[in-house]
Coordinates of C-alpha atoms and ligand atoms in Angstrom, one line a residue:
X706 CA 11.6 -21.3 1.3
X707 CA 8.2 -21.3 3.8
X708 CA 5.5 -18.4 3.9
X709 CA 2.5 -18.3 6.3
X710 CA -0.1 -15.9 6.1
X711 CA -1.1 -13.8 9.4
X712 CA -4.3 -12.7 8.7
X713 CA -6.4 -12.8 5.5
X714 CA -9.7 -11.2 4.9
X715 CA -11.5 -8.2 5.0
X716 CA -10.3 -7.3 8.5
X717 CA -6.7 -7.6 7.3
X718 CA -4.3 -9.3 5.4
X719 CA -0.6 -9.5 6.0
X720 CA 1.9 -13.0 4.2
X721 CA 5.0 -13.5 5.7
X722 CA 7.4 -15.2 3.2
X723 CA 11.0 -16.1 4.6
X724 CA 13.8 -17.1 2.0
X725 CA 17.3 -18.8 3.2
X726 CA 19.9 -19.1 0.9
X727 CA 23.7 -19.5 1.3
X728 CA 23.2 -18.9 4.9
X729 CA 21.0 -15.8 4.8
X730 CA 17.4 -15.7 5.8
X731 CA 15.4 -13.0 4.2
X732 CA 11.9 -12.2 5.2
X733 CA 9.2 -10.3 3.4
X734 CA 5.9 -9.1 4.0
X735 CA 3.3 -8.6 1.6
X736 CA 0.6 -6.4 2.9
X737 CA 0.3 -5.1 6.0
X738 CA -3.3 -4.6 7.2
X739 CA -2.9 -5.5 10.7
X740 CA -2.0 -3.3 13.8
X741 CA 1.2 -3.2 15.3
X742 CA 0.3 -4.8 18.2
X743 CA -1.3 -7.7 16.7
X744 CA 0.9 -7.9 14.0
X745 CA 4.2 -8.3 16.6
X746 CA 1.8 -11.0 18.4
X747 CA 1.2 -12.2 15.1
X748 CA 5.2 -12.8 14.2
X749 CA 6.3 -13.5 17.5
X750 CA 3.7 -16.6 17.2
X751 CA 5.4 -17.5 14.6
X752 CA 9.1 -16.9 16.2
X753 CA 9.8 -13.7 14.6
X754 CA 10.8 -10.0 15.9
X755 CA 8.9 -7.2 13.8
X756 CA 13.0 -6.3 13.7
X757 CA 13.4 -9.6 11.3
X758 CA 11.4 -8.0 8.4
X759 CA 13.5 -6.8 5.7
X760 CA 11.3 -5.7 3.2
X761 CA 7.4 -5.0 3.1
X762 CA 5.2 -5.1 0.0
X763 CA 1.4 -3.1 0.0
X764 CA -0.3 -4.4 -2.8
X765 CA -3.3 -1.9 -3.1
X766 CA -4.3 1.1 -0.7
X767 CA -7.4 -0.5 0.8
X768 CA -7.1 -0.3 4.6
X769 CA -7.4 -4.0 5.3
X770 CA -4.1 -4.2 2.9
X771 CA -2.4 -1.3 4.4
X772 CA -3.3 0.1 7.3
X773 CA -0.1 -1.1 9.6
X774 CA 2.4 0.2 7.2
X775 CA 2.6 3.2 8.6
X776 CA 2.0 2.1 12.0
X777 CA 5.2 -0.2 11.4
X778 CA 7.7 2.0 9.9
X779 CA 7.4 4.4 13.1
X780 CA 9.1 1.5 14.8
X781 CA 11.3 -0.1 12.4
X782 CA 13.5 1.2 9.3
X783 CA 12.0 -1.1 6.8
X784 CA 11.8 -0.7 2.8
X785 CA 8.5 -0.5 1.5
X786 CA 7.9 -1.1 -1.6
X787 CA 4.2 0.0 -3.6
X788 CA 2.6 1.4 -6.9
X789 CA 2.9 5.1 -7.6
X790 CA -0.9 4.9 -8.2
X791 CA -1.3 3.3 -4.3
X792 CA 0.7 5.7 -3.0
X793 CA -1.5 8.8 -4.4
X794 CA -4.4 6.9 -3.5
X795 CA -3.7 7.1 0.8
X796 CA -3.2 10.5 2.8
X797 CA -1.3 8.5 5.6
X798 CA 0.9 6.7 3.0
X799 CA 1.5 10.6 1.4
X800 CA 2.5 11.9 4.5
X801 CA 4.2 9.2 6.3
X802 CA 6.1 7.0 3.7
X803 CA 9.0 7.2 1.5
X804 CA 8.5 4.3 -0.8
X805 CA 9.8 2.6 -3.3
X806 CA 7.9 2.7 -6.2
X807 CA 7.3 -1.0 -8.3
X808 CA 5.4 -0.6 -11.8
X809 CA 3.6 -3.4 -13.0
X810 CA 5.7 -6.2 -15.2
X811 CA 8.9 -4.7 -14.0
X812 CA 10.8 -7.3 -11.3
X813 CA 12.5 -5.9 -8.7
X814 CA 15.4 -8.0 -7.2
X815 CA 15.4 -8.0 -3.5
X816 CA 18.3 -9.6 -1.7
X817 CA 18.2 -12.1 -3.8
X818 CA 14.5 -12.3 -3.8
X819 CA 12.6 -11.4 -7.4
X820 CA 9.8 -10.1 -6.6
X821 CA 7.2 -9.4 -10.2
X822 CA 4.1 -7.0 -9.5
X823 CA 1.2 -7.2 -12.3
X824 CA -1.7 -5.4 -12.2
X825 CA -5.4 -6.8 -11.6
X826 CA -8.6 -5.7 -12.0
X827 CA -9.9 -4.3 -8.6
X828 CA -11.5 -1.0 -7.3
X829 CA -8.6 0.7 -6.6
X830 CA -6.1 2.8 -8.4
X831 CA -3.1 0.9 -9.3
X832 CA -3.6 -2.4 -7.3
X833 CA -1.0 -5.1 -8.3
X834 CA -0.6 -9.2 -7.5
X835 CA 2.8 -10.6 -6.9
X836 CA 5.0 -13.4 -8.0
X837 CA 7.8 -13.8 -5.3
X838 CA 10.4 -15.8 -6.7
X839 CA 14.1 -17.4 -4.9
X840 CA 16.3 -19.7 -6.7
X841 CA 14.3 -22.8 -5.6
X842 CA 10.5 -21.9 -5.4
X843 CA 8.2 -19.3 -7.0
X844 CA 4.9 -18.2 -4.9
X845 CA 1.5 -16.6 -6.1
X846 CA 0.1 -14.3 -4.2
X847 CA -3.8 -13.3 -5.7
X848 CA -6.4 -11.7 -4.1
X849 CA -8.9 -8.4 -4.7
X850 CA -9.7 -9.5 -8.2
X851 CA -12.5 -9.0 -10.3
X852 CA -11.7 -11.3 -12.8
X853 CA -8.8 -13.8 -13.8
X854 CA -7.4 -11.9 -16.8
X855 CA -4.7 -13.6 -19.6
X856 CA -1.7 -11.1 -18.0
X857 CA -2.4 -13.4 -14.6
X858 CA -2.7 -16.6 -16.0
X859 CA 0.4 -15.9 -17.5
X860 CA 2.3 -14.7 -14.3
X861 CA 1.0 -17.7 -12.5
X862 CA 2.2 -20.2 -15.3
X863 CA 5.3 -21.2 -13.2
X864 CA 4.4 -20.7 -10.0
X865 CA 4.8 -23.8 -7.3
X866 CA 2.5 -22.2 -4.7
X867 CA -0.9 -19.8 -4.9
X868 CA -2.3 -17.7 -2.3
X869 CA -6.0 -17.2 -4.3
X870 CA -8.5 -15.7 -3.2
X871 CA -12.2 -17.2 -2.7
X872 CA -14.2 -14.4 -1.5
X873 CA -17.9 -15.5 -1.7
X874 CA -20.4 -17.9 -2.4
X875 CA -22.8 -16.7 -5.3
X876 CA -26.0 -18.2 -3.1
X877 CA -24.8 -16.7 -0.1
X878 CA -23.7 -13.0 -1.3
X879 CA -27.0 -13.0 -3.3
X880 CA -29.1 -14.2 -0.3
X881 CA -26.9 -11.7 2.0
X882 CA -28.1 -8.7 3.7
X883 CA -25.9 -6.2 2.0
X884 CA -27.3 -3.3 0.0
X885 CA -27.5 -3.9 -3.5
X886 CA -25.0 -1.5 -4.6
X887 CA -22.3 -3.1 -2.9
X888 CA -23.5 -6.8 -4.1
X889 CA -22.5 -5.0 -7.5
X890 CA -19.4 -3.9 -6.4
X891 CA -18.2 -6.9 -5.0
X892 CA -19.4 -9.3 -8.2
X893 CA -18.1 -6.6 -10.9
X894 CA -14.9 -7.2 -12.7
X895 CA -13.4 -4.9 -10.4
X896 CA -14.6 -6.2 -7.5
X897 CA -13.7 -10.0 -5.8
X898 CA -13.4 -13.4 -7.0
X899 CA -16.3 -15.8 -6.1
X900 CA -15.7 -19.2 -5.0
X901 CA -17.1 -20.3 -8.4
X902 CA -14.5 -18.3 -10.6
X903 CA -11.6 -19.2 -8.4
X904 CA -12.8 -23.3 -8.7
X905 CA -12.9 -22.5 -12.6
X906 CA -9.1 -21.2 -12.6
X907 CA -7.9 -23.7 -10.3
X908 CA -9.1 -26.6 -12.4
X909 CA -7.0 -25.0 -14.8
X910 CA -4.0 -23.9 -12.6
X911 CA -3.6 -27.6 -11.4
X912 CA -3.1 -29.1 -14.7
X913 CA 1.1 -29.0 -14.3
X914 CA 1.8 -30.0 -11.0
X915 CA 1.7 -27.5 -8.1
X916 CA 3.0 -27.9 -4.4
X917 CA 0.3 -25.7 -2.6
X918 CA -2.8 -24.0 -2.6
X919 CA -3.8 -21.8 -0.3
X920 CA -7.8 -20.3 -0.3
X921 CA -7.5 -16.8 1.0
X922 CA -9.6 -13.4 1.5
X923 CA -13.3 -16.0 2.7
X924 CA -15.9 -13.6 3.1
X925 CA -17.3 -13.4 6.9
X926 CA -21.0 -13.2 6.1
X927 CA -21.0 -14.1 2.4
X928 CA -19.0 -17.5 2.5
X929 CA -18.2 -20.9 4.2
X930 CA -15.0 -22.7 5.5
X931 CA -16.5 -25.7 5.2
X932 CA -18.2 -25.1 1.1
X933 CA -14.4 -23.9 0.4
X934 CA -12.8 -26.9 1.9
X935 CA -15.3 -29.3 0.7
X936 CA -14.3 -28.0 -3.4
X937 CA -10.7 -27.8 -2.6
X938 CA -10.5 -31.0 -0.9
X939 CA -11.7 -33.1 -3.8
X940 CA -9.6 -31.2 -6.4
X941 CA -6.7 -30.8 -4.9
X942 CA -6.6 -34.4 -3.2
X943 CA -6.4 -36.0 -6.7
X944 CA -3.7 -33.7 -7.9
X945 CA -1.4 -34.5 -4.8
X946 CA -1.6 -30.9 -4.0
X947 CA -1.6 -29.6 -0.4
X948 CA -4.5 -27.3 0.5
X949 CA -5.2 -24.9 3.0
X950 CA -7.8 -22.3 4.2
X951 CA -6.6 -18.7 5.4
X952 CA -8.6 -17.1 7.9
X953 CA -9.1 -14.3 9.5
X954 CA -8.2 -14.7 13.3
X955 CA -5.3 -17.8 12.6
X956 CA -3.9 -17.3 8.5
X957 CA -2.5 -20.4 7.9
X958 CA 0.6 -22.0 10.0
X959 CA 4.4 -22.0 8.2
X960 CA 3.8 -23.7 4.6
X961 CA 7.1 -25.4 3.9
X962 CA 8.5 -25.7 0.4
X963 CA 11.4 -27.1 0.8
Ligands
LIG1576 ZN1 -8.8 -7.0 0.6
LIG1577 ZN1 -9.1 -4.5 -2.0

């Protein structure tokens, strides 16, 4: 199982997570925020058609999560799968999609893929997380989060790789030039994860062994590579866990599991 992401941050965010077993590769996306064009460059970068996509997950109905779904399905047949609630939420999606509809807690097997959506605390109407799960691995995939709640700690328990999001530095977003109103938004438990809260749960998260960590979602104005590298680094260095940064412009190359 490998999984890179394409983009990740406020611009976009799009995970490509390919699964081969007994001589079938299956790929996924989850989230699709980028537009066609850059997200064929994007996979073709990588060595994939937009044509090898088998399935594509939308997590919540902000634009930088969903905004190439619809784009995508005018060119390719694809399941899609999303929450009733993020389906209501975006006219494109109403007029343009047939999906399928996940509720939160309840896994949905996927060519031999499970994938398990739970729901999160964020500013939208029905957003969900994801465990994606083959015979061999189990991947995280948590960003647009207010706070860590017990229902996520629990889905992560198992997990061999995290995609977690560290949106902004407390110094920074508070020092920022944004209006005060959206400082709120983003620090409220509906809002995004600061660097500080995400730290606190990886301490935590990297008690049992884990395989990979990647730091997703960075702020543009509000954060720094080098602050999120320079926590992960130390913590993740004495647990024999291999880190990454997700950005914007590059994701992260193919993460191997094994
Ligand atoms: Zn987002
Ligand atoms: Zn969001």
């Amino acid at each position: 199982m490998r999984f890179c992401c394409l983009a990740s941050g406020s611009e976009g965010n799009c995970t490509l997570i390919e699964s081969s077993e007994q001589g079938e590769t299956l790929r996924i996306l989850v989230d699709c925020g980028l537009s066609f064009s850059l997200l064929k460059r994007k996979l073709l970068n990588r060595g994939i058609l937009p044509e090898e996509i088998h399935g594509v997950f939308i997590t919540h109905e902000h634009s930088d999560h969903c905004k190439g779904i619809v784009p995508l399905v005018k060119f390719l047949e694809v399941p899609v799968f999303m929450t009733y609630g993020t389906y209501l939420a975006n006219k494109e999606m109403r007029k343009n999609l047939k999906p399928i509809f996940l509720s939160p807690h309840k896994k949905v097997l996927f060519k031999g893929l499970g994938i398990n959506p739970f729901p999160v605390p964020h500013d939208a109407r029905e957003a969900v997380a994801l465990t994606v799960e083959s015979n061999s691995f189990k991947i995280g995939i948590l960003t647009d989060v207010g706070v860590i709640t017990k229902t996520i700690r629990d889905e992560l328990e198992d997990v061999d790789a995290l995609i977690l999001e560290f949106n902004y530095d407390d110094d920074l977003l508070s020092r920022s030039k944004y209006p005060e109103g959206l400082k709120k938004r983003i620090t409220s438990m509906y809002g995004h994860l600061s660097n500080s809260s995400a730290i606190g749960f990886t301490k935590d998260f990297l008690q049992r062994e884990r395989k990979v960590l990647v730091a997703a979602h960075l702020s543009n104005s509000n954060n720094s590579r080098n602050y999120v590298a320079a926590l992960l680094n130390k913590l993740c260095h004495e647990k024999k866990t291999e880190s990454f940064i997700a950005d914007q412009d590059n994701g992260t190359p193919w993460i191997n599991l094994g």
